[in-house]
Coordinates of C-alpha atoms in Angstrom, one line a residue:
Chain A
M866 CA 169.6 112.6 -21.5
P867 CA 169.7 113.2 -25.3
H868 CA 169.5 110.0 -27.6
R869 CA 172.8 110.5 -28.9
T870 CA 174.6 110.7 -25.6
F871 CA 172.6 107.8 -24.2
F872 CA 173.4 105.6 -27.1
T873 CA 177.3 106.6 -27.0
F874 CA 177.1 105.5 -23.3
I875 CA 175.4 102.2 -23.7
F876 CA 176.8 101.3 -27.0
P877 CA 179.5 98.9 -25.8
S878 CA 176.9 97.0 -23.6
I879 CA 174.5 96.7 -26.1
L880 CA 177.0 95.6 -28.7
A881 CA 178.3 92.8 -26.3
M882 CA 174.7 91.7 -25.6
V883 CA 173.6 91.7 -29.0
L884 CA 176.6 89.8 -30.3
F885 CA 176.9 87.3 -27.6
I886 CA 173.4 86.7 -26.2
T887 CA 170.8 87.7 -29.0
L888 CA 172.7 86.2 -31.9
P889 CA 173.5 83.0 -30.3
I890 CA 169.8 82.7 -29.3
I891 CA 169.0 83.0 -33.1
S892 CA 171.8 80.8 -34.0
V893 CA 170.5 78.1 -31.4
A894 CA 167.0 78.5 -33.0
V895 CA 168.4 77.9 -36.4
Q896 CA 170.8 75.2 -35.6
S897 CA 167.8 73.1 -34.1
M898 CA 166.1 72.7 -37.3
Y899 CA 169.3 71.1 -38.8
I900 CA 170.6 67.5 -38.2
E901 CA 174.2 66.1 -38.7
H902 CA 174.8 64.7 -42.2
P903 CA 174.1 61.0 -42.4
A904 CA 177.5 59.1 -42.9
I905 CA 178.2 58.7 -46.6
L906 CA 179.0 55.2 -47.5
T907 CA 181.0 53.8 -50.3
T908 CA 181.4 50.2 -51.3
V909 CA 185.0 49.2 -51.3
E910 CA 185.9 45.8 -52.9
S911 CA 188.7 44.3 -50.7
C912 CA 190.4 41.2 -52.2
G913 CA 192.4 39.1 -49.8
P914 CA 193.9 35.5 -50.2
F915 CA 190.4 33.9 -49.8
G916 CA 188.7 36.0 -52.6
C917 CA 187.1 39.3 -52.7
S918 CA 184.4 40.8 -50.6
K919 CA 182.5 43.9 -50.8
Q920 CA 182.5 46.2 -47.7
S921 CA 180.7 49.5 -46.9
K922 CA 183.0 52.2 -45.5
V923 CA 182.4 55.7 -44.5
D924 CA 183.7 57.9 -47.2
V925 CA 185.9 60.2 -45.2
A926 CA 186.8 62.7 -47.9
A927 CA 183.3 63.1 -49.2
M928 CA 182.2 63.7 -45.5
A929 CA 184.8 66.4 -44.8
K930 CA 183.8 68.1 -48.2
L931 CA 180.1 68.0 -47.3
K932 CA 180.8 69.3 -43.9
A933 CA 182.9 72.1 -45.2
E934 CA 180.0 73.0 -47.6
E935 CA 177.2 72.8 -45.2
P936 CA 178.7 73.0 -41.7
M937 CA 175.1 73.0 -40.1
G938 CA 174.1 69.7 -41.5
Q939 CA 170.9 69.0 -43.3
F940 CA 167.6 71.0 -43.0
A941 CA 165.2 68.7 -40.8
G942 CA 162.4 71.2 -39.9
L943 CA 161.0 70.3 -36.6
S944 CA 162.0 66.8 -36.5
N945 CA 164.7 67.6 -33.9
Y946 CA 162.0 68.5 -31.5
L947 CA 159.8 65.7 -32.1
N948 CA 162.2 62.8 -32.2
H949 CA 162.8 60.3 -29.5
N950 CA 165.4 62.3 -27.6
H951 CA 163.1 65.4 -27.3
L952 CA 159.4 65.6 -27.1
A953 CA 158.9 62.1 -28.5
L954 CA 155.4 62.5 -29.7
N955 CA 155.3 59.1 -31.1
D956 CA 156.7 57.4 -27.9
L957 CA 154.0 59.5 -26.0
R958 CA 151.1 58.3 -28.1
E959 CA 152.3 54.8 -27.7
I960 CA 152.8 55.0 -23.9
F961 CA 149.3 56.4 -23.4
S962 CA 147.6 53.8 -25.7
Q963 CA 149.4 50.9 -23.9
N964 CA 149.5 51.8 -20.3
N965 CA 146.4 52.3 -18.2
S966 CA 147.9 52.6 -14.8
F967 CA 149.3 56.0 -13.7
S968 CA 152.4 54.3 -12.5
G969 CA 153.1 52.4 -15.7
I970 CA 152.9 55.9 -17.7
V971 CA 155.2 57.4 -15.2
S972 CA 157.8 54.7 -15.3
A973 CA 157.6 54.7 -19.2
L974 CA 157.9 58.3 -19.3
M975 CA 161.1 58.3 -17.2
N976 CA 162.6 56.2 -20.0
L977 CA 162.5 59.0 -22.5
P978 CA 165.6 61.1 -22.0
F979 CA 163.9 64.4 -22.4
Y980 CA 161.0 63.7 -19.8
R981 CA 163.5 62.2 -17.5
A982 CA 165.4 65.4 -17.5
L983 CA 162.4 67.7 -17.4
A984 CA 161.2 65.7 -14.3
F985 CA 164.3 66.2 -12.4
T986 CA 164.8 69.8 -13.3
L987 CA 161.1 70.9 -12.2
T988 CA 161.4 68.7 -9.0
Y989 CA 164.7 70.5 -8.3
C990 CA 163.2 73.8 -9.0
F991 CA 160.0 73.3 -7.0
V992 CA 161.5 71.3 -4.0
V993 CA 164.7 73.2 -3.5
T994 CA 163.2 76.7 -3.7
P995 CA 160.6 76.6 -1.0
L996 CA 163.1 74.3 1.4
A997 CA 165.8 76.8 0.8
M998 CA 163.7 79.5 1.7
M999 CA 162.4 78.0 4.8
L1000 CA 166.1 77.0 5.9
G1001 CA 167.1 80.7 5.1
F1002 CA 164.3 82.2 7.1
A1003 CA 165.0 80.0 9.9
I1004 CA 168.6 81.0 9.9
A1005 CA 167.9 84.5 9.7
L1006 CA 165.6 84.3 12.7
A1007 CA 168.2 82.4 14.7
V1008 CA 171.2 84.4 13.8
N1009 CA 169.0 87.6 14.7
T1010 CA 169.1 86.5 18.3
M1011 CA 172.6 86.0 18.6
P1012 CA 174.9 88.4 20.6
K1013 CA 176.3 91.2 18.4
I1014 CA 179.9 89.9 18.5
L1015 CA 179.1 86.5 17.2
K1016 CA 176.9 87.7 14.1
G1017 CA 179.7 88.6 11.8
P1018 CA 181.4 85.3 12.2
A1019 CA 178.1 83.4 11.9
I1020 CA 177.3 85.4 8.7
F1021 CA 180.7 84.6 7.3
V1022 CA 180.2 80.9 7.8
S1023 CA 176.7 80.9 6.5
I1024 CA 177.3 82.4 3.1
L1025 CA 180.2 79.9 2.3
P1026 CA 177.9 77.5 0.8
M1027 CA 176.3 80.0 -1.4
I1028 CA 179.7 81.7 -2.6
I1029 CA 181.4 78.4 -3.4
T1030 CA 181.8 77.4 -7.2
P1031 CA 178.8 75.2 -7.8
L1032 CA 181.0 72.4 -9.4
V1033 CA 183.5 72.4 -6.4
G1034 CA 180.7 72.5 -3.8
S1035 CA 179.0 69.5 -5.4
L1036 CA 182.3 67.7 -5.7
I1037 CA 182.9 68.2 -1.9
L1038 CA 179.6 66.8 -0.9
A1039 CA 179.9 64.0 -3.7
W1040 CA 183.1 62.7 -2.1
M1041 CA 181.5 62.7 1.4
F1042 CA 178.7 60.9 0.1
N1043 CA 180.9 58.3 -1.7
P1044 CA 180.4 54.9 -0.1
A1045 CA 184.0 55.3 1.2
G1046 CA 183.2 58.9 2.4
I1047 CA 182.1 59.8 5.7
F1048 CA 178.4 60.4 5.0
G1049 CA 178.2 57.5 2.5
A1050 CA 179.7 55.1 5.0
T1051 CA 177.4 56.3 7.9
L1052 CA 174.3 55.9 5.5
Q1053 CA 175.2 52.4 4.7
W1054 CA 175.7 51.7 8.5
L1055 CA 172.3 53.3 9.3
A1056 CA 170.5 51.5 6.5
N1057 CA 172.3 48.3 7.3
D1058 CA 172.8 47.9 3.6
P1059 CA 176.6 47.6 2.3
G1060 CA 175.5 48.0 -1.3
L1061 CA 173.9 51.4 -0.7
S1062 CA 175.5 54.0 -2.9
L1063 CA 174.6 57.1 -5.2
R1064 CA 175.3 55.0 -8.3
A1065 CA 173.0 52.0 -7.2
S1066 CA 170.0 54.1 -5.8
P1067 CA 168.2 56.5 -8.0
V1068 CA 166.1 57.7 -4.9
L1069 CA 169.4 58.5 -2.9
T1070 CA 170.8 60.4 -5.7
W1071 CA 167.7 62.6 -6.1
I1072 CA 167.8 63.2 -2.4
V1073 CA 171.4 63.9 -2.1
V1074 CA 171.5 66.3 -5.1
L1075 CA 168.3 68.1 -3.6
V1076 CA 170.1 68.4 -0.2
Y1077 CA 173.0 69.9 -2.1
G1078 CA 170.6 72.4 -3.6
V1079 CA 169.0 73.3 -0.3
W1080 CA 172.6 73.8 1.2
T1081 CA 173.8 76.1 -1.6
N1082 CA 170.7 78.0 -2.1
G1083 CA 169.6 78.6 1.6
P1084 CA 172.3 81.1 2.5
F1085 CA 170.8 83.5 -0.5
S1086 CA 167.5 83.5 1.3
F1087 CA 169.1 84.0 4.7
V1088 CA 171.1 87.2 3.6
I1089 CA 167.9 88.8 2.2
F1090 CA 165.6 87.8 5.0
Y1091 CA 168.2 88.8 7.5
A1092 CA 168.4 92.1 5.9
G1093 CA 164.7 92.2 5.9
L1094 CA 164.5 91.6 9.7
Q1095 CA 166.6 94.6 10.3
T1096 CA 164.0 96.9 8.8
V1097 CA 161.0 95.3 10.7
P1098 CA 159.3 98.4 12.1
Q1099 CA 160.0 98.1 15.9
D1100 CA 156.9 100.2 16.8
T1101 CA 154.6 97.6 15.4
V1102 CA 156.3 94.9 17.1
E1103 CA 156.2 96.8 20.4
S1104 CA 152.5 97.6 20.1
A1105 CA 151.8 94.0 19.1
R1106 CA 153.6 92.9 22.3
I1107 CA 151.7 95.3 24.5
D1108 CA 148.4 94.0 23.0
G1109 CA 149.5 90.6 24.3
A1110 CA 150.8 88.9 21.3
S1111 CA 152.9 85.9 21.9
R1112 CA 156.3 85.5 20.3
W1113 CA 154.9 83.2 17.6
Q1114 CA 152.0 85.6 16.9
I1115 CA 154.4 88.3 16.5
T1116 CA 156.5 86.3 13.9
R1117 CA 153.3 85.3 12.0
F1118 CA 151.4 88.5 11.9
V1119 CA 154.2 91.2 12.0
I1120 CA 157.4 89.8 10.9
I1121 CA 156.4 87.4 8.1
P1122 CA 153.8 89.9 6.4
H1123 CA 156.7 92.5 6.4
L1124 CA 159.1 89.9 4.5
V1125 CA 156.4 88.7 1.9
P1126 CA 157.5 91.1 -0.8
L1127 CA 161.1 89.9 -0.3
A1128 CA 160.2 86.4 -0.4
T1129 CA 158.3 86.8 -3.7
F1130 CA 161.5 88.2 -5.2
V1131 CA 163.7 85.5 -3.6
A1132 CA 161.3 82.8 -4.8
L1133 CA 161.3 84.2 -8.4
V1134 CA 165.1 84.5 -8.5
Q1135 CA 165.6 81.2 -7.0
L1136 CA 163.3 79.2 -9.5
M1137 CA 164.9 80.9 -12.4
D1138 CA 168.4 80.2 -11.2
N1139 CA 167.3 76.5 -10.2
F1140 CA 165.8 75.9 -13.6
R1141 CA 169.3 76.0 -14.9
V1142 CA 170.6 73.3 -12.5
F1143 CA 173.6 71.6 -14.2
E1144 CA 176.9 71.5 -12.3
P1145 CA 175.6 69.2 -9.5
I1146 CA 174.8 66.6 -12.1
V1147 CA 178.4 66.6 -13.3
G1148 CA 179.9 66.8 -9.9
F1149 CA 177.7 64.1 -8.4
S1150 CA 178.2 61.9 -11.6
A1151 CA 174.4 61.6 -11.2
Q1152 CA 173.6 61.3 -14.9
A1153 CA 172.6 57.5 -14.7
N1154 CA 169.9 58.6 -12.2
A1155 CA 169.2 62.2 -12.5
T1156 CA 169.7 64.6 -15.5
S1157 CA 168.7 68.1 -16.3
L1158 CA 167.7 70.1 -19.3
S1159 CA 171.1 72.0 -19.1
W1160 CA 173.1 68.7 -18.6
L1161 CA 171.3 67.5 -21.7
V1162 CA 172.6 70.4 -23.9
F1163 CA 176.1 69.9 -22.2
N1164 CA 176.0 66.1 -23.0
D1165 CA 175.0 66.6 -26.6
L1166 CA 177.8 69.2 -27.2
V1167 CA 180.6 66.9 -25.5
S1168 CA 179.6 63.8 -27.0
S1169 CA 182.9 62.4 -28.1
D1170 CA 183.9 63.7 -31.5
N1171 CA 180.7 64.3 -33.0
P1172 CA 178.8 67.1 -31.2
Q1173 CA 175.1 66.9 -31.8
F1174 CA 174.4 70.6 -32.6
G1175 CA 171.0 70.1 -33.8
S1176 CA 169.8 68.0 -30.8
A1177 CA 171.6 70.6 -28.4
G1178 CA 169.9 73.4 -30.2
A1179 CA 166.4 71.8 -29.7
T1180 CA 166.8 71.2 -26.1
S1181 CA 168.3 74.7 -25.6
V1182 CA 165.3 76.2 -27.3
I1183 CA 162.8 74.3 -25.1
T1184 CA 164.9 75.4 -22.1
I1185 CA 164.6 78.9 -23.2
I1186 CA 160.8 78.8 -23.4
G1187 CA 160.7 77.1 -20.0
V1188 CA 162.9 80.1 -18.7
L1189 CA 160.6 82.6 -20.3
I1190 CA 157.3 80.8 -18.7
L1191 CA 159.1 81.0 -15.3
L1192 CA 160.1 84.5 -15.8
S1193 CA 156.7 85.9 -17.0
P1194 CA 155.4 86.9 -13.6
V1195 CA 158.6 89.0 -13.0
L1196 CA 158.3 90.7 -16.5
L1197 CA 154.7 91.4 -15.7
R1198 CA 155.4 93.0 -12.5
T1199 CA 158.2 95.0 -13.9
W1200 CA 155.9 96.2 -16.7
R1201 CA 153.3 97.2 -14.3
D1202 CA 155.6 99.0 -11.9
F1203 CA 157.1 101.1 -15.1
N1204 CA 153.6 102.0 -16.2
R1205 CA 152.7 103.2 -12.8
K1206 CA 155.9 105.3 -12.6
V1207 CA 155.3 106.8 -15.9
V1208 CA 151.7 107.7 -15.3
Chain B
M103 CA 162.5 91.8 23.2
P104 CA 162.1 90.1 26.4
R105 CA 164.3 87.2 27.1
Q106 CA 163.5 83.9 25.3
P107 CA 162.0 81.1 27.2
L108 CA 164.6 78.5 28.0
A109 CA 163.1 75.8 25.7
L110 CA 163.0 78.2 22.6
K111 CA 166.4 79.5 23.3
T112 CA 167.8 75.9 23.5
L113 CA 166.0 75.1 20.3
T114 CA 167.4 78.2 18.5
N115 CA 170.9 77.5 19.5
A116 CA 170.6 73.7 18.6
F117 CA 169.6 74.7 15.2
L118 CA 172.2 77.4 14.8
V119 CA 174.9 74.9 15.8
F120 CA 173.5 72.4 13.3
W121 CA 173.4 74.9 10.6
L122 CA 176.9 76.4 11.2
L123 CA 178.3 72.9 11.3
A124 CA 176.5 72.0 8.0
A125 CA 177.8 75.1 6.3
V126 CA 181.4 74.6 7.5
F127 CA 181.9 71.1 8.1
P128 CA 182.3 69.9 4.4
F129 CA 184.8 72.4 3.9
A130 CA 186.7 71.7 7.0
W131 CA 186.6 67.8 6.3
T132 CA 187.9 68.2 2.5
V133 CA 190.6 70.6 3.8
W134 CA 191.8 68.1 6.4
G135 CA 191.3 65.3 4.2
S136 CA 193.4 66.8 1.4
F137 CA 196.5 66.3 3.5
K138 CA 195.7 62.6 3.8
V139 CA 196.2 59.6 1.2
E140 CA 193.3 58.1 -0.6
A141 CA 193.2 55.0 1.6
D142 CA 192.4 57.5 4.5
F143 CA 190.2 60.0 2.9
F144 CA 188.2 57.3 1.2
S145 CA 188.8 54.7 3.8
R146 CA 187.0 51.3 3.3
Q147 CA 187.3 50.4 7.0
S148 CA 186.0 53.6 8.8
W149 CA 185.9 57.3 8.5
W150 CA 188.0 57.6 11.7
Y151 CA 191.0 56.6 9.5
A152 CA 190.6 60.1 7.6
I153 CA 190.9 61.9 11.1
E154 CA 194.0 59.9 12.4
G155 CA 195.6 59.3 9.2
I156 CA 196.6 55.8 9.9
R157 CA 197.4 54.9 6.2
T158 CA 199.0 58.2 5.7
T159 CA 201.4 57.4 8.5
Q160 CA 201.9 53.9 7.0
Q161 CA 202.6 55.1 3.6
T162 CA 204.4 58.5 4.0
G163 CA 205.8 58.4 7.5
G164 CA 203.9 61.4 8.7
A165 CA 200.1 62.1 9.7
F166 CA 199.9 64.7 6.9
T167 CA 201.2 64.6 3.5
L168 CA 201.5 67.1 0.6
D169 CA 201.2 64.5 -2.0
G170 CA 197.9 65.7 -3.2
Y171 CA 199.1 69.0 -3.8
R172 CA 202.4 67.9 -5.2
G173 CA 200.4 65.8 -7.7
A174 CA 198.1 68.5 -8.6
W175 CA 200.4 71.4 -8.8
I176 CA 203.5 69.9 -10.0
L177 CA 202.7 66.6 -11.9
N178 CA 199.7 67.8 -13.4
E179 CA 200.7 71.5 -13.8
F180 CA 197.7 72.9 -12.0
W181 CA 199.5 76.4 -11.8
K182 CA 198.8 76.8 -15.6
P183 CA 194.9 76.8 -15.2
V184 CA 195.4 79.0 -12.1
I185 CA 197.3 81.6 -14.2
N186 CA 194.6 81.2 -16.8
T187 CA 191.8 81.9 -14.2
L188 CA 193.6 84.9 -13.0
I189 CA 193.7 86.4 -16.5
V190 CA 190.3 85.5 -17.2
T191 CA 188.6 86.7 -13.9
I192 CA 190.6 89.9 -13.7
S193 CA 189.8 90.8 -17.2
V194 CA 186.3 89.9 -17.0
T195 CA 185.8 92.0 -13.9
F196 CA 187.6 95.0 -15.4
I197 CA 185.8 94.9 -18.9
S198 CA 182.4 94.3 -17.1
L199 CA 182.9 97.2 -14.9
L200 CA 184.2 99.6 -17.6
V201 CA 181.3 98.8 -19.9
G202 CA 178.7 98.3 -17.3
T203 CA 179.3 101.6 -15.5
L204 CA 178.7 103.5 -18.8
G205 CA 175.8 101.6 -19.7
G206 CA 174.3 101.6 -16.0
Y207 CA 174.8 105.4 -15.7
A208 CA 173.1 106.1 -19.0
L209 CA 170.2 103.8 -18.0
A210 CA 169.8 105.4 -14.7
R211 CA 169.7 109.0 -16.2
S212 CA 167.3 108.4 -19.0
N213 CA 163.6 107.7 -18.3
R214 CA 162.5 107.1 -21.8
R215 CA 160.7 104.0 -22.9
Y216 CA 163.7 102.4 -24.9
A217 CA 165.9 102.6 -21.6
F218 CA 163.1 100.5 -19.8
W219 CA 163.1 98.0 -22.7
I220 CA 166.8 97.8 -22.6
L221 CA 166.3 96.8 -18.9
I222 CA 163.7 94.3 -19.5
A223 CA 165.8 92.7 -22.1
A224 CA 168.7 92.5 -19.8
L225 CA 166.4 90.8 -17.3
V226 CA 165.3 88.1 -19.8
F227 CA 169.1 87.7 -20.8
R228 CA 170.1 87.3 -17.4
A229 CA 167.6 84.4 -16.9
M230 CA 169.0 82.5 -19.9
P231 CA 171.1 79.3 -18.9
P232 CA 174.5 80.0 -20.1
I233 CA 174.9 76.4 -21.5
T234 CA 172.1 77.1 -24.1
L235 CA 174.0 80.1 -25.3
V236 CA 177.1 78.2 -25.6
S237 CA 175.5 75.7 -28.0
G238 CA 175.0 78.7 -30.1
Y239 CA 178.6 79.9 -29.9
L240 CA 180.2 76.8 -31.0
L241 CA 179.5 76.5 -34.7
P242 CA 180.2 80.1 -35.3
F243 CA 183.4 80.1 -33.4
F244 CA 184.7 77.1 -35.2
Q245 CA 183.9 78.8 -38.4
L246 CA 185.6 82.1 -37.5
N247 CA 188.5 80.2 -36.0
I248 CA 188.3 81.9 -32.6
W249 CA 187.3 79.0 -30.6
G250 CA 189.6 77.9 -27.7
F251 CA 191.3 81.2 -26.9
L252 CA 191.3 83.2 -23.8
P253 CA 190.1 86.4 -25.2
T254 CA 187.1 84.9 -26.8
T255 CA 186.0 83.4 -23.5
I256 CA 186.5 86.6 -21.8
I257 CA 184.4 88.6 -24.1
V258 CA 181.8 85.9 -23.8
L259 CA 181.8 86.1 -20.1
V260 CA 181.7 89.8 -20.1
A261 CA 178.5 89.8 -22.4
I262 CA 176.9 87.1 -20.2
N263 CA 177.6 89.1 -17.3
Q264 CA 176.4 92.4 -18.7
P265 CA 172.9 92.1 -17.9
F266 CA 173.4 91.5 -14.3
T267 CA 176.1 94.3 -14.0
L268 CA 173.8 96.8 -15.9
W269 CA 170.9 96.1 -13.4
M270 CA 173.2 96.4 -10.4
L271 CA 174.9 99.6 -11.5
H272 CA 171.7 101.1 -12.9
S273 CA 170.0 100.8 -9.4
F274 CA 173.2 101.9 -7.7
F275 CA 173.5 105.0 -10.0
L276 CA 169.8 105.8 -9.3
S277 CA 170.7 106.2 -5.5
I278 CA 173.2 109.0 -6.6
P279 CA 171.2 112.3 -6.8
K280 CA 170.8 113.6 -10.2
D281 CA 171.4 117.1 -9.0
L282 CA 175.0 116.4 -8.7
D283 CA 175.7 115.8 -12.4
E284 CA 173.0 118.1 -13.5
S285 CA 174.6 121.0 -11.8
A286 CA 177.9 120.0 -13.5
L287 CA 176.1 120.2 -16.9
V288 CA 174.8 123.6 -16.0
D289 CA 178.2 124.8 -15.3
G290 CA 179.1 123.8 -18.9
C291 CA 180.6 120.3 -18.7
T292 CA 179.5 117.7 -21.4
R293 CA 177.8 114.6 -20.2
F294 CA 181.2 112.7 -20.2
Q295 CA 182.8 115.4 -18.4
A296 CA 180.2 115.2 -15.6
F297 CA 180.5 111.6 -15.5
R298 CA 184.1 111.6 -15.3
M299 CA 184.7 114.3 -12.7
V300 CA 181.5 114.2 -10.7
I301 CA 180.1 110.6 -11.0
I302 CA 183.4 108.7 -11.0
P303 CA 184.6 110.0 -7.5
V304 CA 181.5 108.9 -5.8
M305 CA 180.6 105.6 -7.3
W306 CA 183.2 103.3 -5.8
P307 CA 181.2 101.5 -3.5
G308 CA 178.7 100.5 -5.9
V309 CA 181.3 99.5 -8.4
I310 CA 183.3 97.5 -5.9
T311 CA 180.2 95.6 -5.0
T312 CA 179.3 94.8 -8.5
G313 CA 183.0 93.9 -9.4
L314 CA 182.8 91.3 -6.8
F315 CA 179.9 89.6 -8.3
S316 CA 181.5 89.9 -11.8
F317 CA 184.6 88.3 -10.3
L318 CA 182.5 85.5 -8.8
L319 CA 180.7 84.8 -12.1
G320 CA 184.0 84.5 -13.9
Y321 CA 185.5 82.4 -11.3
N322 CA 182.6 80.0 -10.7
D323 CA 181.8 79.6 -14.3
F324 CA 181.9 76.1 -15.6
A325 CA 179.5 75.9 -18.6
V326 CA 181.3 78.4 -20.7
T327 CA 184.9 77.8 -19.7
S328 CA 184.7 74.1 -20.2
M329 CA 183.2 74.2 -23.7
L330 CA 185.1 77.5 -25.2
L331 CA 188.6 76.8 -24.1
R332 CA 191.1 74.3 -25.6
Q333 CA 192.8 72.0 -23.3
E334 CA 196.0 74.0 -22.8
N335 CA 194.0 77.4 -22.2
Q336 CA 191.7 75.8 -19.5
T337 CA 190.9 77.5 -16.4
M338 CA 190.7 75.8 -13.0
I339 CA 187.2 74.7 -12.8
P340 CA 187.2 72.8 -16.2
K341 CA 190.5 71.6 -15.2
I342 CA 189.2 70.0 -12.0
A343 CA 186.2 68.4 -14.1
S344 CA 188.8 67.0 -16.5
F345 CA 190.9 65.7 -13.5
L346 CA 187.8 63.5 -12.6
G347 CA 187.8 61.9 -16.0
S348 CA 191.5 61.0 -16.3
I349 CA 192.6 60.8 -12.6
Q350 CA 189.9 58.9 -10.8
S351 CA 190.6 55.8 -12.9
E352 CA 194.4 56.1 -12.1
G353 CA 193.6 56.0 -8.3
N354 CA 194.8 59.6 -7.8
V355 CA 191.6 61.3 -6.8
M356 CA 193.6 63.1 -4.1
Y357 CA 194.9 65.3 -6.9
A358 CA 191.3 66.5 -7.5
V359 CA 190.8 66.9 -3.9
A360 CA 193.9 69.0 -3.5
A361 CA 193.0 71.0 -6.6
V362 CA 189.5 71.7 -5.3
V363 CA 190.9 72.8 -2.0
S364 CA 193.3 75.1 -3.8
A365 CA 190.3 76.5 -5.8
T366 CA 188.3 77.0 -2.6
V367 CA 191.0 79.0 -0.6
P368 CA 190.6 82.4 -2.8
L369 CA 186.9 82.4 -2.3
F370 CA 187.2 82.2 1.3
V371 CA 189.6 84.9 1.4
L372 CA 187.3 86.9 -0.6
V373 CA 184.4 86.5 1.6
L374 CA 186.7 87.3 4.6
F375 CA 187.5 90.7 3.2
F376 CA 184.5 91.8 1.3
Q377 CA 181.6 90.0 3.4
R378 CA 180.0 93.5 3.9
Q379 CA 180.0 94.3 0.3
I380 CA 178.7 91.0 -0.7
V381 CA 176.0 90.9 1.8
S382 CA 175.0 94.6 0.9
G383 CA 175.1 93.9 -2.9
L384 CA 172.8 90.9 -2.5
T385 CA 170.4 93.1 -0.5
A386 CA 170.5 95.9 -2.7
G387 CA 169.3 93.8 -5.6
A388 CA 166.5 92.4 -3.6
V389 CA 165.2 95.7 -2.1
K390 CA 165.1 97.2 -5.7
G391 CA 163.3 93.9 -6.9

């Protein structure tokens, strides 16, 4: 295809992606170097019946003027990245010099907003992904043994948790895990603890959000593995059986190796997507006990009337770097595939 | 396969029953509960109240009530965000497909190095969490005075959706034989004529599948729509989120439950009709890697 035709065809796509993906990333990076203007204070002398007193007040007019002139705020270099709410280098130094025990360091780290969010994001990523894949594989094996007529309805039901809007899905589960909801009440009864609730127990919050993650991500693995199972070479299975392999051995040595390439694909996609975990935090109102990097950005942006663009920018840039690290194996593989194709 | 031994069969079936229940029960429970009053659905006595609707009968005279739906749809005008959602999702789907088919076709028919780099860039963009991009939109959009309107959000969603659409349609067009459009070129068509007369008639299965996923992206989005739309232009999902802030304190959480059920129904219908396309779309992506 000649260059000209190619670029005519792809121009709208490229334009959209440059304007609304590339430029915003640059804008985020620039923003992250600025901080909001400090409040300009003026001293006002107010005189009442009991004499005069001097008061400091925010000079609204001057603030508005400054904001109009420099909407980005003040240049701050890397200070957004290093302050208490992000990488918190000073706090880190203090924590490591004051605490000797491992658990002391961990609990001190969990008081820093960024590390708290990072800890949950990574836990979510690396706990939900393998568990959801195992669940998906088990469902695929089980559905595969069903009579043909039941398979369709079973697949329909199984993909519902995946197709559901993340916020809606997490709200539905959050209501059921409410102390007055069916699961919440049952848990209280089982634990014999009438005070048990998501709000009160960080551990329970983590577990429930992780359970939500497995519930909503499992079906994706299921669909992929189920499709993979349909392409397992029947000759190999047959000959393995003739050689006396048991059902377990066939699964272990024929079916699983056949599905490994699919599994790597699923794992990479899911890791990438789970790294963005955001809606469940809002849906479960889990922010007191569990936050994520995406949620930190969101929280900076919605914070009442004064959005923290600089802080949101810094967290965004760190998140993007995290995504790139997770993505690097995929990129390497695609690169190698392409070179093989060309050569 | 020989017949499964009894123990394994029981185990498999037990697991299946467990999973299918786990998948469907939360929805069934919430749909059922949305016709009850709050004192039943969030009963302090026992969850059995939600099944029998004891308080609902006491408060409204019947075991089922439409109070939640009335509150959401009429009192809180949930139909407005529903209309906005319709506008946003339908526009996003159409524009994504229009732009994406052209781009995907070009990528599938070019084996130059820059086509590969565009695909790689798309892969990286696909991985970006939308909320990080949103923090880059806000200031420029405020400056340009385009923040808060539906068209802005539609274009942003189209752009965020573009990498995925490009990849999916690219791999779909690869499966259409090159000879088809090349013979049209030999017969004297221009590239665009070949696309219009030869490719468009055979591309519908792939386009419909991709369209479904674009629709889902627009419909399910929370990060972009909640940050980029002003109050009166909100779509369903951010509206539900704002219900939580304002309504929960007033003791009208059932409005949010009814709204959630209302937002879930279209998805169920979608899966009911397009199950095959959704499954094949997911698998096509996987097989291509």
